[in-house]
Amino acid sequence: MNEEDAASMTEMSDSHPDGTARNAGEHGRSASSVTADREATDPKCQTGLIETVVSAPNMRRAYKRVVSNGGAPGVDSVRTDELAAWLSTRWEVIKEQLRRGRYRPAPVRVVYISKPGGGRRMLGIPTVADRLIQQALLQVLSPVIDPDFSDRSYGFRPGRSAGQAVHQARSYIEQGRRWVVDIDLEKFFDRVNHDVLMARVARKVKDKAVLRLVRRYLEAGMMVGGMVSPRAEGTPQGGPLSPLLSNILLDDLDSELERRGHAFCRYADDFTIYVESRIAGQRVLDSITRFVEKRLRLQVNRAKSAVDRPWNRTFLGYSVTMHKKTRLKIAAESVQRLRGKLKNIFRIGKGQSLSKLIATLVPVLRGWMNYFRHTQVRGILEQLDGWIRRRLRCVLWRQWKRTFTRVKRLMKAGLDEARAWKSATNGRGPWWNAGANHMNQACPAKFFESIGLIRLTNHHLKLSMAS
């Protein structure tokens, strides 16, 4: 018995049987043998899939999805609204190439976006034609592959969501697993080993034309600054197929965690494991790190990975309270990112009318609250509501500029002349005045709501009642 097997046996003795999330008959077997046996006998995984991929009904569905998603053009500069015309003279040739396994994808256009925690994330933007083909592939492969994924995998799967993942995490903590093993996969999408991934895709899919096509998408070149370079590893985010491929690769990790009886949640490359003690957590961190690096050939970021209390860590933008009856809350980092985004909107909107500025704010606030609808701590929402209104009052104070204008506006809002003059000439800055009584009286919450501003607290309440 090697070191890794010994460690996994120790972990299994420390774990609980309800950590298993697949067929009970598979418990205790190796991840690779369980997955391979199940997939080799699945009739859905056999040949003939390429014909389903290029069939007219499937392509029509894919076309509607790609056009509705929109997005930036790829290296050929063809936009989604030009796709129909582009395909009208080329589709028959492309379809025949796909059937014969001769189609070669265009390089992806590489762009970089800032990551919330610092650094940059690489996105690979395929051409709209390749997005169409990837979407058609996804629609055929997903029903074949997805049903075999773990119940504890929540990312980019039909009927599953980040909300379900964080509720499951909270449930583990309430059960007494008040330590979390938080493992960060370093540059996961940039470092996927193509051979390791294709070996796992081949367990599920036997159609050689489909396998060849998936391999070519993995190996499609990358265009940076007008120069195309080959890609030896990684599956850049940006294409419809990328999330499914990441789940296929990490399904072996899920199987291994289930085999060891661990309580875990995974959303794409974000995963956490819940244990009852720091010692058990450190043992799990060490052994799972070895599994990830040796079996999956991925790199664990040791600086960001840790064993800690769950209320000190963030999972999918959420954290938890340290009470015995655990409650979900919005992580401080998520609140800071929202503030930063709103500050930029306020800065750009200084010269805009208040109604136009609020019209820009509302979709951002609504989308943010829709994602964080699962929070069970409302205090931060009340603070944010107050902060947003103060920012808007600050914008108004700056726009009023002259003393006489400020007096006139304050009096129109109901302040007496003496108080209006005293407030307008107090010599304080815009931020101080935005929080002072005279501006709160002149521009109360109802004033902003009459122009269209939403309260996060009210919107959260509506979402909670709807669910």
Tab-separated table of C-alpha atoms in Angstrom:
chain	number	residue	atom	x	y	z
A	1	MET	CA	0.000	0.000	0.000
A	2	ASN	CA	1.509	3.347	-1.065
A	3	GLU	CA	1.374	6.608	0.895
A	4	GLU	CA	-1.629	7.978	-1.003
A	5	ASP	CA	-3.704	4.802	-0.495
A	6	ALA	CA	-2.867	4.777	3.200
A	7	ALA	CA	-3.897	8.403	3.542
A	8	SER	CA	-7.186	7.800	1.735
A	9	MET	CA	-7.984	4.826	3.996
A	10	THR	CA	-7.363	7.033	7.044
A	11	GLU	CA	-9.644	9.713	5.622
A	12	MET	CA	-12.408	7.190	4.976
A	13	SER	CA	-12.347	6.145	8.615
A	14	ASP	CA	-12.725	9.808	9.629
A	15	SER	CA	-15.565	10.491	7.162
A	16	HIS	CA	-19.283	9.873	7.221
A	17	PRO	CA	-21.137	7.563	4.853
A	18	ASP	CA	-23.527	10.305	3.795
A	19	GLY	CA	-20.653	12.003	1.988
A	20	THR	CA	-21.294	9.581	-0.878
A	21	ALA	CA	-23.306	11.085	-3.722
A	22	ARG	CA	-23.473	8.225	-6.273
A	23	ASN	CA	-24.608	4.632	-6.413
A	24	ALA	CA	-23.872	2.966	-3.097
A	25	GLY	CA	-22.444	-0.071	-4.868
A	26	GLU	CA	-19.602	2.091	-6.136
A	27	HIS	CA	-18.471	3.146	-2.659
A	28	GLY	CA	-14.975	1.947	-1.848
A	29	ARG	CA	-13.836	1.347	-5.421
A	30	SER	CA	-11.264	3.500	-7.175
A	31	ALA	CA	-12.494	6.556	-9.029
A	32	SER	CA	-11.103	5.397	-12.375
A	33	SER	CA	-12.548	1.861	-12.223
A	34	VAL	CA	-16.018	3.071	-11.207
A	35	THR	CA	-16.150	5.646	-13.976
A	36	ALA	CA	-14.678	3.406	-16.678
A	37	ASP	CA	-16.975	0.442	-15.960
A	38	ARG	CA	-20.101	2.599	-15.951
A	39	GLU	CA	-19.222	4.407	-19.158
A	40	ALA	CA	-18.008	1.426	-21.167
A	41	THR	CA	-21.430	-0.236	-20.957
A	42	ASP	CA	-23.528	2.875	-21.624
A	43	PRO	CA	-25.201	2.470	-25.029
A	44	LYS	CA	-25.631	6.234	-25.306
A	45	CYS	CA	-21.873	6.670	-25.542
A	46	GLN	CA	-21.366	4.637	-28.707
A	47	THR	CA	-20.786	5.748	-32.307
A	48	GLY	CA	-23.007	7.844	-34.572
A	49	LEU	CA	-23.139	11.017	-32.518
A	50	ILE	CA	-21.690	13.237	-35.251
A	51	GLU	CA	-24.828	12.749	-37.353
A	52	THR	CA	-26.929	13.945	-34.436
A	53	VAL	CA	-24.614	16.923	-33.981
A	54	VAL	CA	-25.031	18.148	-37.579
A	55	SER	CA	-28.719	17.314	-37.851
A	56	ALA	CA	-31.005	20.199	-38.839
A	57	PRO	CA	-33.063	20.311	-35.579
A	58	ASN	CA	-29.930	20.323	-33.420
A	59	MET	CA	-28.230	23.006	-35.520
A	60	ARG	CA	-31.333	25.210	-35.425
A	61	ARG	CA	-31.351	25.013	-31.606
A	62	ALA	CA	-27.645	25.811	-31.502
A	63	TYR	CA	-28.059	28.749	-33.867
A	64	LYS	CA	-30.825	30.289	-31.732
A	65	ARG	CA	-28.721	29.948	-28.595
A	66	VAL	CA	-25.569	31.446	-30.122
A	67	VAL	CA	-27.445	34.399	-31.635
A	68	SER	CA	-29.352	35.086	-28.401
A	69	ASN	CA	-26.115	34.965	-26.387
A	70	GLY	CA	-24.473	37.528	-28.664
A	71	GLY	CA	-20.882	38.198	-27.698
A	72	ALA	CA	-17.801	39.600	-29.387
A	73	PRO	CA	-16.614	38.344	-32.784
A	74	GLY	CA	-13.650	36.008	-33.163
A	75	VAL	CA	-10.544	36.286	-35.340
A	76	ASP	CA	-12.618	36.543	-38.545
A	77	SER	CA	-14.592	39.566	-37.233
A	78	VAL	CA	-17.938	37.952	-38.163
A	79	ARG	CA	-20.688	39.066	-35.754
A	80	THR	CA	-23.606	36.965	-34.575
A	81	ASP	CA	-26.041	39.040	-36.619
A	82	GLU	CA	-24.006	38.150	-39.725
A	83	LEU	CA	-23.890	34.418	-38.997
A	84	ALA	CA	-26.909	33.424	-41.115
A	85	ALA	CA	-25.535	35.099	-44.238
A	86	TRP	CA	-22.077	33.649	-43.582
A	87	LEU	CA	-23.465	30.108	-43.231
A	88	SER	CA	-25.687	30.332	-46.312
A	89	THR	CA	-22.702	29.835	-48.630
A	90	ARG	CA	-20.499	27.683	-46.382
A	91	TRP	CA	-22.582	25.349	-44.218
A	92	GLU	CA	-22.841	22.404	-46.638
A	93	VAL	CA	-19.060	22.265	-46.987
A	94	ILE	CA	-18.545	22.578	-43.199
A	95	LYS	CA	-21.133	19.879	-42.505
A	96	GLU	CA	-19.390	17.442	-44.837
A	97	GLN	CA	-16.037	18.239	-43.217
A	98	LEU	CA	-17.538	17.551	-39.791
A	99	ARG	CA	-18.948	14.212	-40.937
A	100	ARG	CA	-15.627	13.121	-42.416
A	101	GLY	CA	-13.585	14.373	-39.456
A	102	ARG	CA	-11.746	16.944	-41.574
A	103	TYR	CA	-13.034	20.184	-40.045
A	104	ARG	CA	-10.385	22.386	-38.447
A	105	PRO	CA	-11.488	25.168	-36.070
A	106	ALA	CA	-10.155	28.687	-36.451
A	107	PRO	CA	-7.786	30.063	-33.781
A	108	VAL	CA	-9.408	31.733	-30.786
A	109	ARG	CA	-8.987	35.448	-30.163
A	110	VAL	CA	-7.312	35.914	-26.787
A	111	VAL	CA	-8.419	38.677	-24.452
A	112	TYR	CA	-7.584	39.204	-20.792
A	113	ILE	CA	-9.960	40.337	-18.069
A	114	SER	CA	-9.161	41.372	-14.519
A	115	LYS	CA	-9.790	38.777	-11.800
A	116	PRO	CA	-11.614	39.873	-8.623
A	117	GLY	CA	-8.717	38.800	-6.420
A	118	GLY	CA	-6.069	40.398	-8.604
A	119	GLY	CA	-4.249	39.226	-11.709
A	120	ARG	CA	-5.752	38.502	-15.115
A	121	ARG	CA	-7.844	35.689	-16.566
A	122	MET	CA	-7.409	34.595	-20.164
A	123	LEU	CA	-10.493	34.239	-22.350
A	124	GLY	CA	-10.391	32.555	-25.741
A	125	ILE	CA	-13.137	33.895	-28.022
A	126	PRO	CA	-13.954	31.452	-30.853
A	127	THR	CA	-15.429	32.599	-34.149
A	128	VAL	CA	-19.232	32.620	-34.213
A	129	ALA	CA	-19.157	29.598	-36.561
A	130	ASP	CA	-17.063	27.647	-34.051
A	131	ARG	CA	-19.341	28.773	-31.225
A	132	LEU	CA	-22.230	27.363	-33.258
A	133	ILE	CA	-20.505	23.998	-33.718
A	134	GLN	CA	-19.424	23.862	-30.061
A	135	GLN	CA	-22.992	24.616	-28.978
A	136	ALA	CA	-24.298	21.844	-31.252
A	137	LEU	CA	-21.744	19.461	-29.728
A	138	LEU	CA	-22.719	20.526	-26.221
A	139	GLN	CA	-26.418	19.873	-26.862
A	140	VAL	CA	-25.651	16.299	-27.932
A	141	LEU	CA	-22.907	15.451	-25.421
A	142	SER	CA	-24.472	16.978	-22.314
A	143	PRO	CA	-27.472	14.577	-22.125
A	144	VAL	CA	-25.073	11.669	-22.632
A	145	ILE	CA	-22.468	12.725	-20.077
A	146	ASP	CA	-24.166	14.919	-17.464
A	147	PRO	CA	-26.375	12.263	-15.786
A	148	ASP	CA	-23.275	10.409	-14.576
A	149	PHE	CA	-21.770	13.429	-12.834
A	150	SER	CA	-21.766	13.656	-9.043
A	151	ASP	CA	-24.724	15.095	-7.152
A	152	ARG	CA	-22.175	17.351	-5.449
A	153	SER	CA	-21.131	18.979	-8.740
A	154	TYR	CA	-23.148	22.150	-9.317
A	155	GLY	CA	-21.362	24.205	-11.971
A	156	PHE	CA	-22.676	24.648	-15.531
A	157	ARG	CA	-25.161	21.807	-15.312
A	158	PRO	CA	-28.878	21.742	-16.180
A	159	GLY	CA	-31.059	22.337	-13.128
A	160	ARG	CA	-28.102	23.116	-10.853
A	161	SER	CA	-26.853	26.408	-9.495
A	162	ALA	CA	-24.432	28.194	-7.212
A	163	GLY	CA	-27.313	28.718	-4.769
A	164	GLN	CA	-27.736	24.965	-4.358
A	165	ALA	CA	-23.996	24.607	-3.770
A	166	VAL	CA	-23.814	27.194	-0.978
A	167	HIS	CA	-26.914	25.773	0.725
A	168	GLN	CA	-25.322	22.320	0.667
A	169	ALA	CA	-22.151	23.783	2.157
A	170	ARG	CA	-24.168	25.440	4.942
A	171	SER	CA	-25.876	22.116	5.633
A	172	TYR	CA	-22.520	20.374	6.099
A	173	ILE	CA	-21.410	23.025	8.583
A	174	GLU	CA	-24.647	22.743	10.560
A	175	GLN	CA	-24.082	18.981	10.795
A	176	GLY	CA	-20.874	19.645	12.755
A	177	ARG	CA	-18.251	19.778	10.017
A	178	ARG	CA	-17.001	23.174	11.147
A	179	TRP	CA	-13.646	23.049	9.359
A	180	VAL	CA	-13.257	23.552	5.632
A	181	VAL	CA	-10.525	22.354	3.277
A	182	ASP	CA	-10.380	25.070	0.630
A	183	ILE	CA	-8.231	23.975	-2.348
A	184	ASP	CA	-7.383	26.445	-5.100
A	185	LEU	CA	-6.518	25.027	-8.533
A	186	GLU	CA	-3.932	27.359	-10.021
A	187	LYS	CA	-4.860	28.640	-13.513
A	188	PHE	CA	-7.061	25.584	-14.000
A	189	PHE	CA	-8.436	26.398	-17.471
A	190	ASP	CA	-4.944	27.322	-18.708
A	191	ARG	CA	-3.292	24.114	-17.487
A	192	VAL	CA	-5.620	21.293	-18.428
A	193	ASN	CA	-3.558	18.441	-19.882
A	194	HIS	CA	-5.060	17.530	-23.259
A	195	ASP	CA	-4.135	13.842	-23.116
A	196	VAL	CA	-5.556	13.395	-19.616
A	197	LEU	CA	-8.779	15.176	-20.605
A	198	MET	CA	-9.220	13.303	-23.902
A	199	ALA	CA	-8.721	9.967	-22.149
A	200	ARG	CA	-11.679	10.805	-19.941
A	201	VAL	CA	-13.802	12.079	-22.842
A	202	ALA	CA	-13.064	8.816	-24.682
A	203	ARG	CA	-14.518	6.839	-21.776
A	204	LYS	CA	-17.833	8.531	-22.435
A	205	VAL	CA	-17.849	8.985	-26.219
A	206	LYS	CA	-16.882	6.376	-28.841
A	207	ASP	CA	-17.635	8.358	-31.993
A	208	LYS	CA	-14.202	8.966	-33.542
A	209	ALA	CA	-15.339	12.017	-35.510
A	210	VAL	CA	-16.607	13.671	-32.318
A	211	LEU	CA	-13.421	12.791	-30.404
A	212	ARG	CA	-11.273	14.187	-33.212
A	213	LEU	CA	-13.322	17.381	-33.268
A	214	VAL	CA	-13.059	17.884	-29.497
A	215	ARG	CA	-9.293	17.326	-29.673
A	216	ARG	CA	-8.975	19.923	-32.439
A	217	TYR	CA	-10.917	22.461	-30.417
A	218	LEU	CA	-8.525	21.890	-27.543
A	219	GLU	CA	-5.536	22.361	-29.823
A	220	ALA	CA	-6.881	25.325	-31.814
A	221	GLY	CA	-4.310	28.107	-31.963
A	222	MET	CA	-4.463	31.357	-30.018
A	223	MET	CA	-4.251	34.757	-31.684
A	224	VAL	CA	-2.591	37.470	-29.600
A	225	GLY	CA	-1.686	40.790	-31.178
A	226	GLY	CA	-2.248	39.424	-34.684
A	227	MET	CA	0.100	36.461	-34.170
A	228	VAL	CA	-1.191	32.865	-33.949
A	229	SER	CA	0.580	30.455	-31.596
A	230	PRO	CA	-0.156	26.742	-31.021
A	231	ARG	CA	-1.735	25.562	-27.768
A	232	ALA	CA	-0.216	22.556	-26.000
A	233	GLU	CA	-2.377	22.653	-22.878
A	234	GLY	CA	-5.447	24.356	-21.436
A	235	THR	CA	-9.038	24.902	-22.517
A	236	PRO	CA	-9.535	28.684	-22.460
A	237	GLN	CA	-12.828	29.962	-21.127
A	238	GLY	CA	-15.044	31.569	-23.715
A	239	GLY	CA	-16.466	28.715	-25.770
A	240	PRO	CA	-19.703	26.790	-25.024
A	241	LEU	CA	-17.844	23.483	-24.709
A	242	SER	CA	-15.280	24.569	-22.112
A	243	PRO	CA	-17.470	24.126	-18.966
A	244	LEU	CA	-18.514	20.591	-19.944
A	245	LEU	CA	-14.896	19.595	-20.599
A	246	SER	CA	-13.849	20.945	-17.198
A	247	ASN	CA	-16.582	18.902	-15.511
A	248	ILE	CA	-15.479	15.762	-17.377
A	249	LEU	CA	-11.911	16.153	-16.140
A	250	LEU	CA	-12.890	16.971	-12.551
A	251	ASP	CA	-15.426	14.136	-12.390
A	252	ASP	CA	-12.521	11.877	-11.413
A	253	LEU	CA	-11.880	14.183	-8.466
A	254	ASP	CA	-15.549	13.947	-7.471
A	255	SER	CA	-15.419	10.150	-7.688
A	256	GLU	CA	-12.326	10.040	-5.513
A	257	LEU	CA	-13.856	12.315	-2.889
A	258	GLU	CA	-16.998	10.159	-2.858
A	259	ARG	CA	-14.943	6.974	-2.580
A	260	ARG	CA	-13.307	8.396	0.523
A	261	GLY	CA	-16.702	9.407	1.925
A	262	HIS	CA	-16.042	13.144	2.049
A	263	ALA	CA	-18.642	15.893	2.361
A	264	PHE	CA	-17.811	18.294	-0.446
A	265	CYS	CA	-19.222	20.816	-2.925
A	266	ARG	CA	-17.784	21.630	-6.328
A	267	TYR	CA	-18.729	24.389	-8.760
A	268	ALA	CA	-16.486	24.134	-11.843
A	269	ASP	CA	-12.936	24.456	-10.466
A	270	ASP	CA	-14.063	25.849	-7.077
A	271	PHE	CA	-14.423	23.090	-4.493
A	272	THR	CA	-14.470	22.796	-0.731
A	273	ILE	CA	-14.396	19.787	1.613
A	274	TYR	CA	-15.974	19.887	5.081
A	275	VAL	CA	-14.467	17.987	8.034
A	276	GLU	CA	-14.760	17.918	11.819
A	277	SER	CA	-11.235	18.855	12.891
A	278	ARG	CA	-8.167	20.753	11.740
A	279	ILE	CA	-6.042	17.591	11.898
A	280	ALA	CA	-8.428	15.716	9.606
A	281	GLY	CA	-8.546	18.744	7.320
A	282	GLN	CA	-4.767	18.925	6.984
A	283	ARG	CA	-4.631	15.223	6.162
A	284	VAL	CA	-7.294	15.676	3.479
A	285	LEU	CA	-5.549	18.751	2.040
A	286	ASP	CA	-2.252	16.886	1.682
A	287	SER	CA	-3.695	13.724	0.129
A	288	ILE	CA	-6.115	15.448	-2.269
A	289	THR	CA	-3.319	17.769	-3.380
A	290	ARG	CA	-1.262	14.688	-4.293
A	291	PHE	CA	-4.237	13.184	-6.148
A	292	VAL	CA	-4.877	16.349	-8.150
A	293	GLU	CA	-1.245	16.849	-9.105
A	294	LYS	CA	-0.365	13.209	-9.866
A	295	ARG	CA	-3.591	11.833	-11.356
A	296	LEU	CA	-5.064	14.913	-13.037
A	297	ARG	CA	-1.743	16.702	-13.669
A	298	LEU	CA	-3.106	19.991	-12.387
A	299	GLN	CA	-1.363	22.437	-10.078
A	300	VAL	CA	-2.643	23.333	-6.595
A	301	ASN	CA	-1.966	26.884	-5.450
A	302	ARG	CA	-0.590	26.185	-1.979
A	303	ALA	CA	-0.488	29.868	-1.033
A	304	LYS	CA	-4.272	30.191	-1.480
A	305	SER	CA	-5.268	26.715	-0.262
A	306	ALA	CA	-5.892	26.267	3.452
A	307	VAL	CA	-7.666	24.459	6.266
A	308	ASP	CA	-9.702	27.039	8.150
A	309	ARG	CA	-13.021	27.854	9.733
A	310	PRO	CA	-15.663	28.296	7.002
A	311	TRP	CA	-16.613	31.779	8.261
A	312	ASN	CA	-13.052	32.870	7.442
A	313	ARG	CA	-13.280	31.650	3.825
A	314	THR	CA	-15.311	32.506	0.752
A	315	PHE	CA	-17.167	30.046	-1.483
A	316	LEU	CA	-18.814	31.359	-4.667
A	317	GLY	CA	-18.968	34.868	-3.209
A	318	TYR	CA	-20.661	33.742	0.017
A	319	SER	CA	-19.448	33.139	3.529
A	320	VAL	CA	-21.259	31.953	6.685
A	321	THR	CA	-21.861	33.116	10.233
A	322	MET	CA	-20.111	31.337	13.082
A	323	HIS	CA	-23.357	30.574	14.947
A	324	LYS	CA	-24.331	26.996	15.724
A	325	LYS	CA	-27.326	27.486	13.435
A	326	THR	CA	-25.260	28.595	10.479
A	327	ARG	CA	-26.555	31.323	8.185
A	328	LEU	CA	-25.333	32.279	4.714
A	329	LYS	CA	-24.013	35.784	4.281
A	330	ILE	CA	-22.460	37.805	1.492
A	331	ALA	CA	-18.673	37.705	1.755
A	332	ALA	CA	-16.906	40.993	2.477
A	333	GLU	CA	-14.915	40.670	-0.768
A	334	SER	CA	-18.154	40.474	-2.763
A	335	VAL	CA	-19.459	43.638	-1.119
A	336	GLN	CA	-16.202	45.451	-1.851
A	337	ARG	CA	-16.323	44.416	-5.513
A	338	LEU	CA	-19.865	45.781	-5.804
A	339	ARG	CA	-18.829	49.061	-4.184
A	340	GLY	CA	-15.934	49.349	-6.641
A	341	LYS	CA	-18.215	48.745	-9.608
A	342	LEU	CA	-20.774	51.272	-8.362
A	343	LYS	CA	-18.088	53.882	-7.671
A	344	ASN	CA	-17.063	53.648	-11.297
A	345	ILE	CA	-20.691	54.181	-12.402
A	346	PHE	CA	-21.019	57.187	-10.078
A	347	ARG	CA	-17.761	58.632	-11.424
A	348	ILE	CA	-18.859	58.273	-15.046
A	349	GLY	CA	-22.351	59.557	-14.270
A	350	LYS	CA	-21.392	62.842	-12.564
A	351	GLY	CA	-22.649	64.900	-15.479
A	352	GLN	CA	-25.764	62.818	-16.140
A	353	SER	CA	-29.274	63.489	-14.953
A	354	LEU	CA	-30.232	61.646	-11.779
A	355	SER	CA	-32.828	59.530	-13.575
A	356	LYS	CA	-30.304	58.404	-16.190
A	357	LEU	CA	-27.745	57.561	-13.511
A	358	ILE	CA	-30.294	55.517	-11.558
A	359	ALA	CA	-31.344	53.750	-14.777
A	360	THR	CA	-27.708	52.647	-15.140
A	361	LEU	CA	-27.472	51.531	-11.509
A	362	VAL	CA	-30.668	49.484	-11.284
A	363	PRO	CA	-29.742	46.579	-13.625
A	364	VAL	CA	-26.428	46.162	-11.772
A	365	LEU	CA	-28.145	46.158	-8.369
A	366	ARG	CA	-30.900	43.827	-9.529
A	367	GLY	CA	-28.454	41.327	-11.061
A	368	TRP	CA	-26.206	41.401	-7.992
A	369	MET	CA	-29.125	40.852	-5.631
A	370	ASN	CA	-30.535	38.056	-7.805
A	371	TYR	CA	-27.254	36.173	-7.395
A	372	PHE	CA	-26.981	36.865	-3.655
A	373	ARG	CA	-30.663	36.164	-3.009
A	374	HIS	CA	-29.660	33.258	-0.746
A	375	THR	CA	-28.088	35.491	1.900
A	376	GLN	CA	-29.674	35.112	5.323
A	377	VAL	CA	-28.016	38.210	6.808
A	378	ARG	CA	-29.745	41.449	5.784
A	379	GLY	CA	-27.658	43.997	7.713
A	380	ILE	CA	-25.148	44.529	4.917
A	381	LEU	CA	-28.014	45.165	2.463
A	382	GLU	CA	-29.317	47.972	4.665
A	383	GLN	CA	-25.809	49.457	4.828
A	384	LEU	CA	-25.445	49.274	1.045
A	385	ASP	CA	-28.848	50.924	0.521
A	386	GLY	CA	-27.795	53.818	2.743
A	387	TRP	CA	-24.393	54.102	1.058
A	388	ILE	CA	-25.948	54.190	-2.435
A	389	ARG	CA	-28.403	56.930	-1.445
A	390	ARG	CA	-25.587	58.972	0.103
A	391	ARG	CA	-23.595	58.611	-3.127
A	392	LEU	CA	-26.574	59.893	-5.104
A	393	ARG	CA	-26.974	62.850	-2.732
A	394	CYS	CA	-23.272	63.561	-3.213
A	395	VAL	CA	-23.804	63.642	-6.991
A	396	LEU	CA	-26.692	66.081	-6.553
A	397	TRP	CA	-24.710	68.370	-4.234
A	398	ARG	CA	-21.899	68.546	-6.795
A	399	GLN	CA	-24.341	69.214	-9.622
A	400	TRP	CA	-25.989	72.068	-7.754
A	401	LYS	CA	-22.542	73.747	-7.519
A	402	ARG	CA	-23.448	77.383	-6.703
A	403	THR	CA	-24.637	78.447	-3.274
A	404	PHE	CA	-27.799	80.100	-4.625
A	405	THR	CA	-28.725	76.916	-6.543
A	406	ARG	CA	-28.268	74.831	-3.416
A	407	VAL	CA	-30.443	77.194	-1.364
A	408	LYS	CA	-33.139	77.115	-4.033
A	409	ARG	CA	-33.110	73.293	-4.258
A	410	LEU	CA	-33.173	72.815	-0.489
A	411	MET	CA	-36.064	75.245	-0.068
A	412	LYS	CA	-37.965	73.526	-2.874
A	413	ALA	CA	-37.505	70.264	-0.997
A	414	GLY	CA	-39.127	71.736	2.131
A	415	LEU	CA	-36.352	73.342	4.191
A	416	ASP	CA	-36.987	76.846	5.577
A	417	GLU	CA	-34.912	79.699	4.126
A	418	ALA	CA	-32.645	80.174	7.162
A	419	ARG	CA	-31.730	76.512	7.370
A	420	ALA	CA	-31.251	76.297	3.602
A	421	TRP	CA	-28.777	79.203	3.654
A	422	LYS	CA	-26.940	77.805	6.672
A	423	SER	CA	-26.609	74.389	4.991
A	424	ALA	CA	-25.544	75.792	1.631
A	425	THR	CA	-22.780	77.921	3.184
A	426	ASN	CA	-21.403	75.488	5.768
A	427	GLY	CA	-18.103	75.130	3.894
A	428	ARG	CA	-18.131	71.336	4.130
A	429	GLY	CA	-17.377	68.982	1.233
A	430	PRO	CA	-19.914	67.078	-0.901
A	431	TRP	CA	-19.546	63.740	0.944
A	432	TRP	CA	-20.134	65.333	4.358
A	433	ASN	CA	-23.178	67.215	3.089
A	434	ALA	CA	-24.520	64.074	1.428
A	435	GLY	CA	-24.714	62.463	4.861
A	436	ALA	CA	-25.993	65.511	6.733
A	437	ASN	CA	-29.565	65.963	7.973
A	438	HIS	CA	-30.453	68.682	5.470
A	439	MET	CA	-29.730	66.430	2.465
A	440	ASN	CA	-31.436	63.426	4.090
A	441	GLN	CA	-34.524	65.586	4.598
A	442	ALA	CA	-34.365	67.091	1.118
A	443	CYS	CA	-33.730	63.755	-0.638
A	444	PRO	CA	-35.210	60.909	1.450
A	445	ALA	CA	-35.341	57.295	0.297
A	446	LYS	CA	-38.808	57.786	-1.208
A	447	PHE	CA	-37.466	60.554	-3.441
A	448	PHE	CA	-34.972	58.203	-5.089
A	449	GLU	CA	-37.512	55.382	-5.325
A	450	SER	CA	-39.892	57.706	-7.166
A	451	ILE	CA	-37.190	58.062	-9.854
A	452	GLY	CA	-36.739	54.287	-10.121
A	453	LEU	CA	-34.088	53.306	-7.572
A	454	ILE	CA	-34.626	49.903	-5.944
A	455	ARG	CA	-33.839	49.032	-2.347
A	456	LEU	CA	-31.683	45.916	-2.016
A	457	THR	CA	-33.545	44.995	1.164
A	458	ASN	CA	-36.935	45.140	-0.551
A	459	HIS	CA	-35.732	43.277	-3.632
A	460	HIS	CA	-34.206	40.567	-1.425
A	461	LEU	CA	-37.505	40.219	0.437
A	462	LYS	CA	-39.407	39.816	-2.831
A	463	LEU	CA	-36.977	37.163	-4.047
A	464	SER	CA	-37.200	35.323	-0.724
A	465	MET	CA	-40.990	35.303	-0.845
A	466	ALA	CA	-40.982	34.129	-4.484
A	467	SER	CA	-38.773	31.166	-3.644
